[in-house]
Short mmCIF file of C-alpha atoms in Angstrom, two decimals:
data_model
loop_
_atom_site.label_atom_id
_atom_site.label_comp_id
_atom_site.label_asym_id
_atom_site.label_seq_id
_atom_site.Cartn_x
_atom_site.Cartn_y
_atom_site.Cartn_z
CA UNK A 1 6.42 0.41 -53.84
CA UNK A 2 8.26 2.33 -51.15
CA UNK A 3 5.21 4.33 -50.08
CA UNK A 4 2.44 1.87 -50.95
CA UNK A 5 0.81 -0.98 -49.09
CA UNK A 6 2.44 -4.24 -50.19
CA UNK A 7 0.06 -7.11 -50.93
CA UNK A 8 2.11 -9.82 -49.18
CA UNK A 9 3.09 -10.06 -45.54
CA UNK A 10 6.22 -12.06 -46.36
CA UNK A 11 7.89 -14.15 -49.02
CA UNK A 12 10.05 -17.20 -49.44
CA UNK A 13 11.07 -18.52 -52.83
CA UNK A 14 13.65 -21.26 -52.74
CA UNK A 15 14.69 -24.83 -52.31
CA UNK A 16 13.34 -26.77 -49.34
CA UNK A 17 15.75 -29.49 -48.29
CA UNK A 18 14.47 -32.58 -46.50
CA UNK A 19 14.86 -32.45 -42.69
CA UNK A 20 16.01 -28.81 -42.82
CA UNK A 21 14.87 -25.67 -41.05
CA UNK A 22 13.36 -24.66 -44.39
CA UNK A 23 11.02 -27.63 -44.12
CA UNK A 24 10.15 -26.53 -40.57
CA UNK A 25 9.49 -23.01 -41.92
CA UNK A 26 7.04 -24.32 -44.53
CA UNK A 27 5.18 -26.33 -41.87
CA UNK A 28 4.93 -23.31 -39.56
CA UNK A 29 3.62 -21.09 -42.35
CA UNK A 30 0.91 -23.64 -43.15
CA UNK A 31 -0.15 -24.10 -39.50
CA UNK A 32 -1.69 -20.68 -39.03
CA UNK A 33 -2.66 -20.11 -42.64
CA UNK A 34 0.04 -17.49 -43.02
CA UNK A 35 1.10 -19.18 -46.25
CA UNK A 36 -2.04 -17.55 -47.75
CA UNK A 37 -0.76 -14.09 -46.75
CA UNK A 38 2.78 -14.72 -48.00
CA UNK A 39 4.27 -15.29 -51.45
CA UNK A 40 5.64 -18.82 -51.09
CA UNK A 41 7.16 -20.81 -53.91
CA UNK A 42 9.11 -23.83 -52.74
CA UNK A 43 10.94 -26.42 -54.80
CA UNK A 44 12.63 -29.66 -53.80
CA UNK A 45 15.78 -29.35 -55.91
CA UNK A 46 18.17 -26.45 -56.34
CA UNK A 47 18.25 -25.07 -59.88
CA UNK A 48 21.63 -23.72 -61.00
CA UNK A 49 20.21 -21.44 -63.68
CA UNK A 50 17.25 -19.16 -63.15
CA UNK A 51 15.05 -18.24 -66.08
CA UNK A 52 13.98 -14.70 -66.90
CA UNK A 53 10.53 -15.64 -65.62
CA UNK A 54 11.78 -17.04 -62.31
CA UNK A 55 13.99 -13.97 -61.80
CA UNK A 56 11.05 -11.65 -62.43
CA UNK A 57 8.88 -13.65 -59.99
CA UNK A 58 11.60 -13.42 -57.35
CA UNK A 59 12.05 -9.67 -57.81
CA UNK A 60 8.27 -9.15 -57.71
CA UNK A 61 8.04 -11.17 -54.49
CA UNK A 62 10.70 -8.99 -52.85
CA UNK A 63 9.06 -5.79 -54.07
CA UNK A 64 5.56 -6.81 -52.99
CA UNK A 65 6.40 -8.22 -49.53
CA UNK A 66 6.95 -6.45 -46.23
CA UNK A 67 9.25 -9.23 -44.97
CA UNK A 68 11.60 -11.67 -46.67
CA UNK A 69 12.12 -14.97 -44.85
CA UNK A 70 15.81 -15.92 -44.89
CA UNK A 71 16.26 -19.46 -43.63
CA UNK A 72 19.73 -20.94 -43.58
CA UNK A 73 20.68 -23.18 -46.44
CA UNK A 74 24.12 -24.60 -46.98
CA UNK A 75 25.46 -21.45 -45.29
CA UNK A 76 24.04 -19.14 -42.64
CA UNK A 77 24.40 -16.00 -44.74
CA UNK A 78 23.04 -15.85 -48.27
CA UNK A 79 22.33 -13.49 -51.15
CA UNK A 80 18.63 -13.36 -50.22
CA UNK A 81 19.41 -11.09 -47.25
CA UNK A 82 21.01 -8.42 -49.44
CA UNK A 83 18.51 -8.72 -52.26
CA UNK A 84 15.69 -8.16 -49.76
CA UNK A 85 17.47 -5.03 -48.51
CA UNK A 86 17.71 -3.61 -52.02
CA UNK A 87 13.92 -3.88 -52.37
CA UNK A 88 13.07 -2.53 -48.93
CA UNK A 89 11.76 -5.89 -47.71
CA UNK A 90 12.89 -6.51 -44.13
CA UNK A 91 14.94 -9.72 -43.84
CA UNK A 92 13.78 -12.17 -41.19
CA UNK A 93 17.06 -13.96 -40.67
CA UNK A 94 17.49 -17.36 -39.10
CA UNK A 95 20.27 -16.69 -36.62
CA UNK A 96 21.91 -20.11 -36.29
CA UNK A 97 25.29 -21.56 -37.17
CA UNK A 98 25.48 -23.96 -40.08
CA UNK A 99 27.96 -26.81 -40.26
CA UNK A 100 30.47 -24.79 -42.32
CA UNK A 101 33.51 -22.99 -40.95
CA UNK A 102 32.20 -19.41 -41.09
CA UNK A 103 32.72 -18.84 -37.39
CA UNK A 104 32.63 -20.39 -33.98
CA UNK A 105 29.85 -19.12 -31.73
CA UNK A 106 31.76 -20.13 -28.58
CA UNK A 107 34.75 -17.98 -29.62
CA UNK A 108 32.81 -15.23 -31.42
CA UNK A 109 29.60 -14.50 -29.45
CA UNK A 110 28.04 -12.60 -32.36
CA UNK A 111 28.70 -15.42 -34.81
CA UNK A 112 26.99 -16.12 -37.09
CA UNK A 113 26.19 -12.94 -39.00
CA UNK A 114 28.66 -10.93 -36.94
CA UNK A 115 29.32 -8.30 -39.61
CA UNK A 116 25.61 -7.55 -39.99
CA UNK A 117 25.12 -7.41 -36.23
CA UNK A 118 28.19 -5.21 -35.70
CA UNK A 119 26.74 -2.74 -38.21
CA UNK A 120 23.32 -2.77 -36.50
CA UNK A 121 21.43 -4.32 -39.38
CA UNK A 122 17.73 -3.43 -39.01
CA UNK A 123 16.66 -7.02 -39.49
CA UNK A 124 14.52 -9.39 -37.51
CA UNK A 125 16.79 -12.14 -36.15
CA UNK A 126 15.18 -15.36 -34.93
CA UNK A 127 16.74 -18.52 -33.53
CA UNK A 128 13.87 -20.82 -34.44
CA UNK A 129 11.04 -20.61 -36.98
CA UNK A 130 8.60 -21.26 -34.12
CA UNK A 131 9.10 -17.54 -33.36
CA UNK A 132 7.69 -16.58 -36.78
CA UNK A 133 3.95 -16.58 -35.96
CA UNK A 134 4.51 -13.91 -33.29
CA UNK A 135 6.61 -11.86 -35.73
CA UNK A 136 3.85 -12.05 -38.36
CA UNK A 137 1.15 -11.15 -35.83
CA UNK A 138 3.12 -8.06 -34.83
CA UNK A 139 3.62 -7.22 -38.51
CA UNK A 140 -0.14 -7.27 -39.06
CA UNK A 141 -0.56 -4.50 -36.47
CA UNK A 142 1.79 -2.02 -38.19
CA UNK A 143 0.22 0.87 -40.06
CA UNK A 144 1.44 1.89 -43.50
CA UNK A 145 3.32 4.92 -42.19
CA UNK A 146 5.38 2.68 -39.86
CA UNK A 147 6.15 0.29 -42.71
CA UNK A 148 7.21 3.11 -45.02
CA UNK A 149 9.49 4.56 -42.33
CA UNK A 150 11.03 1.14 -41.74
CA UNK A 151 11.60 0.60 -45.48
CA UNK A 152 13.34 3.97 -45.75
CA UNK A 153 15.51 3.13 -42.75
CA UNK A 154 16.44 -0.23 -44.29
CA UNK A 155 17.34 1.30 -47.64
CA UNK A 156 19.41 4.01 -45.93
CA UNK A 157 21.18 1.40 -43.77
CA UNK A 158 21.90 -0.77 -46.81
CA UNK A 159 23.40 2.12 -48.75
CA UNK A 160 25.62 2.97 -45.76
CA UNK A 161 26.55 -0.72 -45.36
CA UNK A 162 27.69 -1.00 -48.99
CA UNK A 163 29.68 2.24 -48.77
CA UNK A 164 31.33 1.16 -45.51
CA UNK A 165 32.29 -2.26 -46.89
CA UNK A 166 33.71 -0.69 -50.03
CA UNK A 167 35.81 1.66 -47.90
CA UNK A 168 37.03 -1.17 -45.65
CA UNK A 169 37.91 -3.33 -48.63
CA UNK A 170 39.78 -0.50 -50.34
CA UNK A 171 41.70 0.23 -47.12
CA UNK A 172 42.74 -3.41 -46.78
CA UNK A 173 43.91 -3.53 -50.38
CA UNK A 174 45.83 -0.29 -50.07
CA UNK A 175 47.49 -1.26 -46.78
CA UNK A 176 48.26 -4.79 -47.96
CA UNK A 177 49.59 -4.06 -51.42
CA UNK A 178 50.35 -0.40 -51.92
CA UNK A 179 52.00 0.33 -48.56
CA UNK A 180 54.27 -2.72 -48.89
CA UNK A 181 55.60 -1.49 -52.23
CA UNK A 182 56.86 1.82 -50.81
CA UNK A 183 59.76 0.19 -48.96
#
């Protein structure tokens, strides 16, 4: 569905924790009726094992949505961001620090998500889900050609990102283990 109109404006499939930004996200989607334009499937408890059916639903949601909503969970960064990239669905990433120790925003100004930002990820970063209605309104104005171009750019960026990380990882391994054994 790279070149076709996608039936859903956005998607979110996941666990909604009480008093979390995910709960705020669900409320905001319902306010303007955007939940009718998006593929939304929320559950109250995390499920450790997905079924073949739930996996297929998730993959279909990514493939059939222009945007993938990526609220923080236990951590700021999650698999959903990268899965969205692989399907050409633009991640809308909640750009806030979670309670974990993944970085300190006062020491690292790009934290959280500093690797993605340093590599110019073509995502939509938002600080608060109250920004989402404006993002969705703008999305509604895009023509298919603009969406196709953006999907291609995302897929190209993601391929480059994976290649770059592989190269960096290999270099670290080689310099850490192989260079030390030459002495």
